[in-house]
Tab-separated table of C-alpha atoms and ligand atoms in Angstrom:
chain	number	residue	atom	x	y	z
A	273	MET	CA	-9.702	-29.666	83.274
A	274	ALA	CA	-9.176	-31.381	79.895
A	275	LEU	CA	-6.183	-29.961	78.118
A	276	GLN	CA	-7.458	-30.027	74.578
A	277	ASP	CA	-5.275	-27.252	73.241
A	278	THR	CA	-2.659	-28.600	70.882
A	279	THR	CA	0.054	-26.249	72.190
A	280	PRO	CA	2.076	-28.118	74.812
A	281	LEU	CA	1.803	-26.496	78.221
A	282	SER	CA	4.879	-25.397	80.095
A	283	GLU	CA	5.967	-27.265	83.206
A	284	ASP	CA	4.636	-24.472	85.393
A	285	ALA	CA	1.301	-24.449	83.649
A	286	LEU	CA	1.034	-28.214	84.065
A	287	ASN	CA	1.869	-27.989	87.758
A	288	HIS	CA	-0.749	-25.332	88.139
A	289	ALA	CA	-3.336	-27.336	86.171
A	290	ALA	CA	-2.619	-30.450	88.256
A	291	GLN	CA	-3.119	-28.529	91.499
A	292	SER	CA	-6.343	-26.980	90.215
A	293	ILE	CA	-7.738	-30.385	89.285
A	294	ILE	CA	-7.087	-31.736	92.755
A	295	ALA	CA	-8.481	-28.593	94.376
A	296	GLY	CA	-11.538	-28.761	92.095
A	297	ASN	CA	-12.194	-32.405	93.056
A	298	ASP	CA	-11.725	-31.688	96.779
A	299	ARG	CA	-15.036	-32.176	98.569
A	300	GLY	CA	-13.708	-31.094	101.986
A	301	GLY	CA	-11.663	-33.770	103.751
A	302	TYR	CA	-11.743	-36.131	100.800
A	303	THR	CA	-11.253	-35.930	97.051
A	304	VAL	CA	-13.366	-37.514	94.333
A	305	PRO	CA	-11.518	-39.199	91.427
A	306	THR	CA	-13.379	-36.999	88.929
A	307	ALA	CA	-16.542	-34.954	89.189
A	308	SER	CA	-19.429	-36.836	87.557
A	309	LEU	CA	-18.271	-40.365	86.761
A	310	TYR	CA	-16.990	-41.105	90.301
A	311	PRO	CA	-18.699	-38.849	92.874
A	312	TYR	CA	-17.413	-40.557	96.078
A	313	GLN	CA	-14.134	-41.307	97.849
A	314	TRP	CA	-12.240	-44.239	96.339
A	315	ASN	CA	-9.605	-45.969	98.428
A	316	TRP	CA	-6.459	-46.177	96.307
A	317	ASP	CA	-7.310	-43.034	94.361
A	318	SER	CA	-7.471	-41.137	97.628
A	319	ALA	CA	-4.113	-42.418	98.899
A	320	ILE	CA	-2.409	-41.513	95.611
A	321	VAL	CA	-4.059	-38.097	95.732
A	322	ALA	CA	-2.609	-37.557	99.217
A	323	MET	CA	0.856	-37.799	97.621
A	324	GLY	CA	-0.208	-35.122	95.130
A	325	PHE	CA	-1.514	-32.876	97.905
A	326	ALA	CA	1.788	-33.319	99.741
A	327	ALA	CA	3.504	-31.371	96.974
A	328	PHE	CA	1.639	-28.210	97.984
A	329	ASP	CA	-0.382	-28.787	101.192
A	330	LEU	CA	0.937	-31.380	103.649
A	331	ASP	CA	-1.811	-30.781	106.188
A	332	ARG	CA	-4.496	-31.484	103.584
A	333	ALA	CA	-2.539	-34.531	102.416
A	334	TRP	CA	-2.754	-36.087	105.896
A	335	THR	CA	-6.453	-35.249	106.116
A	336	GLU	CA	-7.086	-37.217	102.916
A	337	ILE	CA	-5.565	-40.366	104.420
A	338	GLU	CA	-7.130	-39.774	107.834
A	339	THR	CA	-10.609	-39.528	106.289
A	340	LEU	CA	-10.001	-42.828	104.535
A	341	MET	CA	-8.825	-44.522	107.750
A	342	ALA	CA	-11.786	-43.075	109.686
A	343	HIS	CA	-14.087	-45.398	107.723
A	344	GLN	CA	-12.228	-48.570	108.618
A	345	TRP	CA	-14.501	-51.492	109.484
A	346	PRO	CA	-14.297	-53.200	112.894
A	347	ASP	CA	-12.553	-56.180	111.233
A	348	GLY	CA	-9.814	-53.855	109.885
A	349	MET	CA	-10.948	-53.527	106.285
A	350	ILE	CA	-10.746	-50.167	104.586
A	351	PRO	CA	-13.473	-50.173	101.952
A	352	HIS	CA	-13.010	-49.409	98.293
A	353	ILE	CA	-15.697	-46.699	98.196
A	354	ILE	CA	-16.985	-44.408	100.933
A	355	PHE	CA	-20.378	-42.967	100.085
A	356	HIS	CA	-20.070	-39.727	102.035
A	357	GLN	CA	-23.294	-38.427	100.586
A	358	GLU	CA	-25.767	-40.135	98.331
A	359	VAL	CA	-25.496	-39.219	94.656
A	360	PRO	CA	-28.490	-40.862	92.930
A	361	SER	CA	-26.809	-40.759	89.519
A	362	TYR	CA	-24.193	-43.350	90.627
A	363	PHE	CA	-24.651	-47.105	90.276
A	364	PRO	CA	-24.167	-49.344	92.284
A	365	GLY	CA	-24.884	-47.069	95.238
A	366	PRO	CA	-25.227	-47.753	98.994
A	367	SER	CA	-28.509	-49.690	98.822
A	368	VAL	CA	-27.074	-52.221	96.366
A	369	TRP	CA	-24.070	-52.856	98.624
A	370	GLY	CA	-26.194	-52.952	101.779
A	371	THR	CA	-23.213	-52.923	104.143
A	372	GLY	CA	-25.121	-51.233	106.973
A	373	ARG	CA	-22.174	-49.038	107.933
A	374	PRO	CA	-22.960	-45.716	109.708
A	375	VAL	CA	-21.511	-43.886	106.705
A	376	PRO	CA	-22.333	-46.296	103.876
A	377	THR	CA	-19.438	-47.969	102.091
A	378	SER	CA	-18.884	-50.711	99.567
A	379	GLY	CA	-18.262	-54.221	100.944
A	380	HIS	CA	-14.724	-55.049	99.850
A	381	SER	CA	-11.374	-53.290	99.694
A	382	GLN	CA	-8.944	-51.990	97.060
A	383	PRO	CA	-5.140	-52.277	96.575
A	384	PRO	CA	-3.381	-51.195	99.786
A	385	VAL	CA	-1.208	-48.391	98.429
A	386	ALA	CA	-1.835	-46.142	101.456
A	387	ALA	CA	1.247	-47.204	103.467
A	388	PHE	CA	3.781	-46.036	100.923
A	389	CYS	CA	1.720	-42.909	100.283
A	390	ALA	CA	1.756	-42.165	104.021
A	391	GLU	CA	5.501	-42.807	104.041
A	392	GLU	CA	5.939	-40.048	101.445
A	393	LEU	CA	4.087	-37.648	103.736
A	394	LEU	CA	6.165	-38.638	106.733
A	395	LYS	CA	9.401	-38.213	104.760
A	396	ARG	CA	8.555	-34.584	104.077
A	397	ASN	CA	9.202	-33.623	107.687
A	398	HIS	CA	9.537	-35.087	111.161
A	399	SER	CA	7.815	-32.372	113.162
A	400	PRO	CA	6.039	-33.592	116.329
A	401	GLU	CA	2.683	-33.026	114.626
A	402	ASN	CA	3.697	-35.003	111.541
A	403	LEU	CA	5.011	-37.857	113.684
A	404	GLU	CA	1.807	-37.891	115.708
A	405	ARG	CA	-0.388	-38.018	112.618
A	406	ALA	CA	1.813	-40.709	111.098
A	407	SER	CA	1.543	-42.750	114.284
A	408	ARG	CA	-2.262	-42.793	114.223
A	409	VAL	CA	-2.320	-43.650	110.528
A	410	PHE	CA	0.266	-46.391	111.138
A	411	ASP	CA	-1.983	-48.090	113.709
A	412	ALA	CA	-4.904	-48.124	111.284
A	413	LEU	CA	-2.647	-49.416	108.507
A	414	MET	CA	-1.439	-52.268	110.723
A	415	ARG	CA	-5.045	-53.341	111.272
A	416	TRP	CA	-5.781	-53.085	107.548
A	417	HIS	CA	-2.711	-55.036	106.452
A	418	ARG	CA	-3.528	-57.701	109.037
A	419	TRP	CA	-7.028	-57.922	107.471
A	420	TRP	CA	-5.439	-58.580	104.067
A	421	HIS	CA	-3.125	-61.236	105.430
A	422	ASP	CA	-5.840	-62.972	107.487
A	423	TYR	CA	-8.931	-62.759	105.323
A	424	ARG	CA	-7.556	-62.557	101.814
A	425	ASP	CA	-4.926	-65.217	102.439
A	426	PRO	CA	-6.770	-67.647	104.721
A	427	GLY	CA	-4.479	-70.521	103.731
A	428	GLY	CA	-1.298	-68.600	104.602
A	429	LEU	CA	-0.011	-68.998	101.026
A	430	GLY	CA	1.754	-65.637	100.928
A	431	VAL	CA	-0.448	-64.318	98.120
A	432	VAL	CA	-3.603	-62.268	98.586
A	433	ALA	CA	-6.810	-62.971	96.730
A	434	ILE	CA	-9.475	-60.604	95.551
A	435	THR	CA	-13.156	-61.428	95.924
A	436	HIS	CA	-14.403	-59.094	93.209
A	437	PRO	CA	-12.610	-57.691	90.135
A	438	TRP	CA	-13.253	-54.223	91.586
A	439	GLU	CA	-11.189	-55.159	94.647
A	440	SER	CA	-8.115	-55.392	92.396
A	441	GLY	CA	-8.719	-51.857	91.117
A	442	ARG	CA	-8.122	-53.347	87.652
A	443	ASP	CA	-11.784	-53.906	87.033
A	444	ASN	CA	-11.970	-55.568	83.618
A	445	SER	CA	-8.439	-56.957	83.387
A	446	SER	CA	-8.348	-60.218	81.472
A	447	ASP	CA	-6.722	-61.685	84.615
A	448	TRP	CA	-10.289	-62.287	85.821
A	449	ASP	CA	-11.858	-63.641	82.631
A	450	ASP	CA	-11.671	-67.354	83.431
A	451	ALA	CA	-12.643	-66.984	87.078
A	452	LEU	CA	-15.602	-64.782	86.158
A	453	GLU	CA	-16.934	-67.581	83.948
A	454	ALA	CA	-17.781	-69.397	87.183
A	455	VAL	CA	-19.992	-66.507	88.322
A	456	ASP	CA	-23.602	-66.692	87.210
A	457	GLY	CA	-24.691	-63.225	86.136
A	458	SER	CA	-27.975	-64.286	84.585
A	459	ASN	CA	-30.229	-63.726	87.602
A	460	VAL	CA	-29.207	-60.339	88.934
A	461	GLU	CA	-31.808	-57.837	90.049
A	462	PRO	CA	-32.667	-55.445	87.198
A	463	TYR	CA	-30.390	-52.396	87.144
A	464	GLU	CA	-29.359	-49.521	84.951
A	465	ARG	CA	-25.671	-48.812	84.303
A	466	ARG	CA	-24.755	-45.178	84.836
A	467	ASP	CA	-21.111	-45.246	83.742
A	468	LEU	CA	-22.133	-45.283	80.077
A	469	GLN	CA	-23.808	-41.899	80.482
A	470	HIS	CA	-20.354	-40.419	81.004
A	471	VAL	CA	-17.968	-42.543	78.967
A	472	ASP	CA	-18.034	-44.253	75.550
A	473	ALA	CA	-19.078	-47.922	75.896
A	474	ALA	CA	-16.005	-49.004	73.896
A	475	MET	CA	-13.840	-47.797	76.803
A	476	ARG	CA	-15.779	-49.624	79.542
A	477	PRO	CA	-16.475	-53.219	80.624
A	478	THR	CA	-19.084	-55.152	78.607
A	479	HIS	CA	-22.666	-55.816	79.834
A	480	GLU	CA	-21.905	-59.469	80.421
A	481	GLU	CA	-18.996	-58.584	82.681
A	482	TYR	CA	-21.139	-56.051	84.482
A	483	ASN	CA	-23.872	-58.617	85.263
A	484	ARG	CA	-21.250	-60.814	86.880
A	485	TYR	CA	-19.878	-57.879	88.891
A	486	ILE	CA	-23.356	-57.236	90.257
A	487	ALA	CA	-23.922	-60.936	90.996
A	488	LEU	CA	-20.773	-60.890	93.179
A	489	VAL	CA	-22.009	-57.824	95.054
A	490	GLU	CA	-25.339	-59.585	95.668
A	491	PHE	CA	-23.467	-62.668	96.931
A	492	GLY	CA	-21.324	-60.650	99.375
A	493	ARG	CA	-24.444	-58.900	100.620
A	494	SER	CA	-26.176	-62.250	101.153
A	495	LEU	CA	-23.271	-63.246	103.463
A	496	GLY	CA	-23.593	-59.997	105.405
A	497	TRP	CA	-20.123	-59.072	104.092
A	498	ASN	CA	-18.520	-61.446	106.576
A	499	ALA	CA	-14.901	-61.577	105.424
A	500	ARG	CA	-14.260	-65.094	106.789
A	501	ASP	CA	-17.312	-66.567	104.986
A	502	ILE	CA	-16.506	-64.737	101.782
A	503	GLY	CA	-12.984	-66.193	101.869
A	504	THR	CA	-14.326	-69.738	101.949
A	505	ARG	CA	-17.518	-69.457	99.910
A	506	ASN	CA	-17.131	-66.717	97.324
A	507	PRO	CA	-17.252	-68.242	93.816
A	508	PHE	CA	-14.548	-65.780	92.804
A	509	PHE	CA	-11.258	-65.944	94.759
A	510	VAL	CA	-8.235	-65.055	92.662
A	511	ALA	CA	-4.691	-64.330	93.843
A	512	ASP	CA	-3.864	-60.986	92.298
A	513	PRO	CA	-0.294	-60.019	91.327
A	514	GLY	CA	-1.330	-56.355	91.709
A	515	CYS	CA	-2.593	-56.605	95.301
A	516	THR	CA	0.093	-59.118	96.293
A	517	PHE	CA	2.980	-56.968	95.007
A	518	ILE	CA	1.424	-53.763	96.306
A	519	LEU	CA	0.856	-55.295	99.740
A	520	LEU	CA	4.458	-56.490	99.844
A	521	ALA	CA	5.751	-53.030	98.865
A	522	ALA	CA	3.344	-51.513	101.404
A	523	ASP	CA	4.488	-53.896	104.159
A	524	ARG	CA	8.075	-52.826	103.454
A	525	ALA	CA	6.972	-49.181	103.719
A	526	LEU	CA	5.135	-49.992	106.937
A	527	MET	CA	8.337	-51.500	108.325
A	528	ARG	CA	10.271	-48.318	107.495
A	529	ILE	CA	7.560	-46.209	109.151
A	530	ALA	CA	7.696	-48.517	112.205
A	531	GLN	CA	11.455	-47.942	112.381
A	532	THR	CA	11.036	-44.166	112.212
A	533	LEU	CA	8.271	-44.193	114.817
A	534	LYS	CA	9.942	-46.888	116.963
A	535	LYS	CA	6.920	-49.156	116.877
A	536	ILE	CA	9.035	-52.016	118.155
A	537	ASP	CA	6.227	-54.444	118.973
A	538	ASP	CA	4.838	-54.332	115.452
A	539	MET	CA	8.115	-55.058	113.680
A	540	PRO	CA	8.239	-58.867	114.082
A	541	ILE	CA	4.683	-59.115	112.755
A	542	ILE	CA	5.512	-57.091	109.640
A	543	GLU	CA	8.697	-59.089	109.184
A	544	GLU	CA	6.682	-62.289	109.149
A	545	TRP	CA	4.236	-60.882	106.582
A	546	ILE	CA	7.139	-59.896	104.338
A	547	ALA	CA	8.845	-63.286	104.609
A	548	ARG	CA	5.612	-65.118	103.819
A	549	ALA	CA	4.904	-62.908	100.807
A	550	GLU	CA	8.434	-63.241	99.449
A	551	ALA	CA	8.011	-67.015	99.324
A	552	GLY	CA	4.374	-66.806	98.238
A	553	CYS	CA	5.019	-64.616	95.194
A	554	GLN	CA	6.600	-67.645	93.545
A	555	ARG	CA	3.127	-69.148	93.240
A	556	LEU	CA	2.239	-66.366	90.833
A	557	TRP	CA	5.039	-67.347	88.461
A	558	ASP	CA	3.825	-69.193	85.390
A	559	LYS	CA	6.746	-71.189	83.967
A	560	ASP	CA	5.153	-71.650	80.564
A	561	GLN	CA	4.515	-67.970	79.995
A	562	GLN	CA	7.630	-66.910	81.945
A	563	THR	CA	5.728	-64.186	83.763
A	564	PHE	CA	3.948	-63.424	87.030
A	565	THR	CA	0.196	-63.771	86.543
A	566	ALA	CA	-3.037	-64.038	88.483
A	567	LEU	CA	-3.765	-67.446	90.021
A	568	ASP	CA	-7.352	-68.592	90.423
A	569	LEU	CA	-7.327	-70.204	93.883
A	570	ARG	CA	-10.536	-72.134	93.146
A	571	SER	CA	-9.386	-73.730	89.861
A	572	SER	CA	-5.564	-73.329	90.192
A	573	ARG	CA	-5.418	-71.791	86.716
A	574	HIS	CA	-3.103	-68.925	85.779
A	575	GLY	CA	-4.181	-65.779	83.940
A	576	GLN	CA	-2.982	-65.208	80.381
A	577	GLY	CA	-0.484	-62.591	79.224
A	578	VAL	CA	1.638	-59.955	80.944
A	579	SER	CA	-0.247	-57.198	82.747
A	580	ASN	CA	1.144	-53.928	84.066
A	581	ALA	CA	0.475	-55.351	87.564
A	582	ALA	CA	2.968	-58.159	86.875
A	583	LEU	CA	5.617	-55.507	86.254
A	584	LEU	CA	5.132	-54.316	89.836
A	585	CYS	CA	7.441	-57.181	90.889
A	586	PHE	CA	10.287	-54.626	90.834
A	587	PHE	CA	8.370	-52.262	93.078
A	588	ALA	CA	7.720	-55.169	95.464
A	589	GLU	CA	11.424	-56.132	95.264
A	590	THR	CA	10.618	-59.728	94.568
A	591	GLY	CA	11.464	-62.443	92.055
A	592	THR	CA	14.636	-64.390	91.302
A	593	PRO	CA	17.299	-62.805	89.064
A	594	ALA	CA	16.094	-65.000	86.178
A	595	GLN	CA	12.488	-63.956	86.725
A	596	LYS	CA	13.456	-60.304	86.781
A	597	ARG	CA	15.378	-60.746	83.524
A	598	ALA	CA	12.324	-62.371	81.967
A	599	MET	CA	10.087	-59.530	83.134
A	600	LEU	CA	12.514	-56.956	81.716
A	601	SER	CA	12.482	-58.656	78.354
A	602	HIS	CA	8.662	-58.691	78.437
A	603	TYR	CA	8.828	-54.986	79.142
A	604	ASP	CA	11.000	-54.400	76.039
A	605	ARG	CA	8.878	-56.626	73.818
A	606	ILE	CA	5.678	-54.899	74.936
A	607	ARG	CA	7.100	-51.395	74.656
A	608	GLU	CA	8.173	-52.030	71.072
A	609	LYS	CA	4.639	-52.952	70.111
A	610	THR	CA	2.798	-49.958	71.542
A	611	GLY	CA	3.086	-46.232	71.018
A	612	PHE	CA	3.381	-45.643	74.775
A	613	GLY	CA	4.219	-47.753	77.819
A	614	VAL	CA	3.180	-49.386	80.017
A	615	PRO	CA	-0.008	-50.875	78.571
A	616	SER	CA	-2.259	-52.513	81.137
A	617	HIS	CA	-2.349	-55.670	79.063
A	618	ASP	CA	-0.077	-57.562	76.730
A	619	PRO	CA	-0.402	-56.424	73.091
A	620	ASP	CA	0.305	-60.019	72.001
A	621	SER	CA	-2.801	-61.256	73.800
A	622	PRO	CA	-5.955	-61.916	71.748
A	623	VAL	CA	-8.033	-59.886	74.226
A	624	PHE	CA	-5.760	-56.828	74.147
A	625	ASP	CA	-7.730	-53.631	73.423
A	626	ALA	CA	-5.768	-50.354	73.320
A	627	LYS	CA	-8.600	-48.244	74.688
A	628	ARG	CA	-10.695	-50.547	76.869
A	629	TYR	CA	-9.877	-49.681	80.443
A	630	TRP	CA	-7.584	-52.356	81.963
A	631	ARG	CA	-7.175	-54.372	78.751
A	632	GLY	CA	-4.558	-52.184	77.123
A	633	PRO	CA	-4.615	-48.491	78.075
A	634	VAL	CA	-1.821	-46.824	80.048
A	635	TRP	CA	-2.566	-45.650	83.604
A	636	ALA	CA	-0.221	-42.910	84.792
A	637	PHE	CA	-0.194	-43.830	88.489
A	638	MET	CA	0.618	-47.477	87.658
A	639	ASN	CA	3.546	-46.173	85.629
A	640	MET	CA	4.688	-44.249	88.683
A	641	MET	CA	4.947	-47.463	90.717
A	642	ILE	CA	6.463	-49.478	87.860
A	643	GLY	CA	8.986	-46.700	87.141
A	644	ARG	CA	9.983	-46.390	90.781
A	645	GLY	CA	10.579	-50.126	90.984
A	646	LEU	CA	12.674	-50.175	87.805
A	647	LEU	CA	14.709	-47.219	88.973
A	648	ALA	CA	15.354	-48.731	92.382
A	649	HIS	CA	16.755	-51.828	90.662
A	650	GLY	CA	19.079	-49.726	88.519
A	651	HIS	CA	17.140	-50.187	85.276
A	652	ILE	CA	17.601	-46.525	84.445
A	653	ARG	CA	16.883	-46.736	80.709
A	654	GLU	CA	13.546	-48.448	81.258
A	655	ALA	CA	12.622	-46.206	84.208
A	656	MET	CA	13.367	-43.087	82.136
A	657	GLN	CA	11.346	-44.443	79.250
A	658	VAL	CA	8.354	-45.084	81.524
A	659	TRP	CA	8.648	-41.572	82.860
A	660	ASP	CA	9.037	-40.001	79.390
A	661	ASP	CA	5.962	-41.841	78.177
A	662	THR	CA	3.909	-40.760	81.185
A	663	ARG	CA	5.039	-37.201	80.824
A	664	THR	CA	4.348	-37.041	77.104
A	665	LEU	CA	0.897	-38.536	77.539
A	666	ILE	CA	-0.083	-36.029	80.220
A	667	ARG	CA	1.475	-33.091	78.439
A	668	ASP	CA	-0.202	-33.859	75.101
A	669	ALA	CA	-3.493	-35.375	76.195
A	670	GLY	CA	-4.166	-33.855	79.619
A	671	PHE	CA	-4.967	-35.370	83.000
A	672	ALA	CA	-7.141	-38.162	81.641
A	673	GLU	CA	-8.255	-41.205	83.615
A	674	TYR	CA	-6.160	-43.398	81.274
A	675	PHE	CA	-4.672	-43.253	77.775
A	676	ASP	CA	-4.946	-45.266	74.561
A	677	CYS	CA	-1.557	-47.002	74.510
A	678	ASN	CA	-1.208	-46.793	70.738
A	679	THR	CA	-2.438	-43.300	69.882
A	680	GLY	CA	-1.875	-41.642	73.261
A	681	ASN	CA	-5.407	-40.245	73.108
A	682	PRO	CA	-7.099	-39.458	76.434
A	683	ALA	CA	-9.680	-42.054	77.525
A	684	GLY	CA	-12.289	-42.473	80.263
A	685	GLY	CA	-12.943	-39.493	82.532
A	686	VAL	CA	-11.195	-36.128	82.315
A	687	ALA	CA	-9.644	-33.896	85.014
A	688	PHE	CA	-8.682	-36.981	86.960
A	689	SER	CA	-7.290	-36.587	90.462
A	690	TRP	CA	-4.751	-39.410	90.509
A	691	THR	CA	-3.319	-38.484	87.128
A	692	ALA	CA	-2.813	-34.954	88.449
A	693	ALA	CA	-1.328	-36.331	91.679
A	694	THR	CA	1.023	-38.545	89.701
A	695	TRP	CA	2.247	-35.536	87.797
A	696	LEU	CA	2.858	-33.617	91.020
A	697	GLN	CA	4.484	-36.474	92.863
A	698	TYR	CA	6.347	-38.326	90.173
A	699	GLY	CA	8.332	-35.488	88.802
A	700	ALA	CA	6.719	-32.139	88.322
A	701	VAL	CA	10.267	-30.844	88.179
A	702	GLY	CA	11.006	-33.111	85.288
A	703	ALA	CA	12.749	-36.277	86.455
A	704	PRO	CA	11.812	-39.452	88.251
A	705	TRP	CA	14.376	-38.655	90.911
A	706	ALA	CA	12.507	-35.493	91.855
A	707	PRO	CA	12.137	-35.046	95.636
A	708	GLY	CA	9.946	-37.773	96.983
A	709	ALA	CA	9.909	-39.709	93.728
A	710	VAL	CA	12.397	-42.360	94.741
A	711	PRO	CA	11.967	-44.281	97.973
A	712	THR	CA	15.200	-43.503	99.797
A	713	SER	CA	15.494	-46.926	101.295
A	714	LEU	CA	15.294	-48.879	98.054
B	548	LIG	C1	-12.345	-47.512	88.223
B	548	LIG	C2	-10.922	-48.066	88.305
B	548	LIG	C3	-10.493	-48.139	89.757
B	548	LIG	C4	-10.611	-46.751	90.374
B	548	LIG	C5	-12.014	-46.150	90.183
B	548	LIG	C6	-12.075	-44.689	90.583
B	548	LIG	O1	-13.264	-48.334	88.858
B	548	LIG	O2	-10.841	-49.323	87.695
B	548	LIG	O3	-9.191	-48.610	89.860
B	548	LIG	O4	-10.308	-46.789	91.720
B	548	LIG	O5	-12.370	-46.242	88.830
B	548	LIG	O6	-11.128	-43.939	89.874
């Protein structure tokens, strides 16, 4: 539902609207991000949506995560899209990916947010049934996290790389611009973009970027989606601050779940992952720019500018005190230059674009993670500001996919599941320390 009325809705009405959006996007066992633009199950969307469901239907919340885990590959990967049923109006569909899975899926993953989403569900109660469901999900998560550590960090550097911009979930972030230059998009099979039938082209990636995205899909398909081969041969292999910080936060959540469930044998493994990542995150620090950035593992070049993913360092609980101070001052500088925080890209960057997807707009669920991290580190003023911005955007512009960071206008798709879930999880009762909003162990 797009809230186009200019009268602000009451808290109750917003809660109700958020629940209706999620219920309306529920396809039975899984939820689509939004009805026409994204007609399948997306990995990190689905995990965030489970947290939204948990606010009113815990059983359905578990089902969302269980459906996701049920499509895990034999090597442990959980794919970024599950094509439960073919929708011809979507591109690139199952035949372009050619993964040969019984239920077709895409061929790479997406940021591993599911562990801390599952932790939220487990925290709600410790009934035998809840513990049992958590235990099964935990086992699948262990296999998935191991896949990230093995195949997306083959050199044991403590940072995880993405093999396609879509794997980062931040599709057209400028973090990938340089690395994408090395991908030849000139010879891709002819195709027709379908996203532009739903959304204004000014809010989506350019055609040139899109050709390169498709070239990478064709390359993965030519390697039979073998994760080991992709790790060594893919022309695009970029350590992502988003996935690296999210995986570290998720490993910490996995450790807390292991403690609750007494999964003793798994603990030393998770501990090792955490230790390696804590050291590895330093590789993402660019001294010249004084920020965490992407690192192209093929060319050793850093990305330019401060992204909202870099600000997830607080959520991951990583960085030296000096680095954290630098990131906080970036936050203040950036917030002063935009109408609303946290923009997905640095307004001082030449490629900043307030309404183009991951090059400037605000994404509510990213704010939820950034805000939680800031709050856990005692940066109350900044955490409150992030929450106020998120709340104002949703209240005034509705449950949009993302928001123009200068005007606050809704952008992309409408009636978006994860924006609704963020509202329900992050503080439907009006504060970031609403039940479930703050990880108790941070
Ligand atoms: C876009 C976003 C990605 C998201 C998907 C479905 O591709 O960049 O992060 O998962 O849409 O909402």
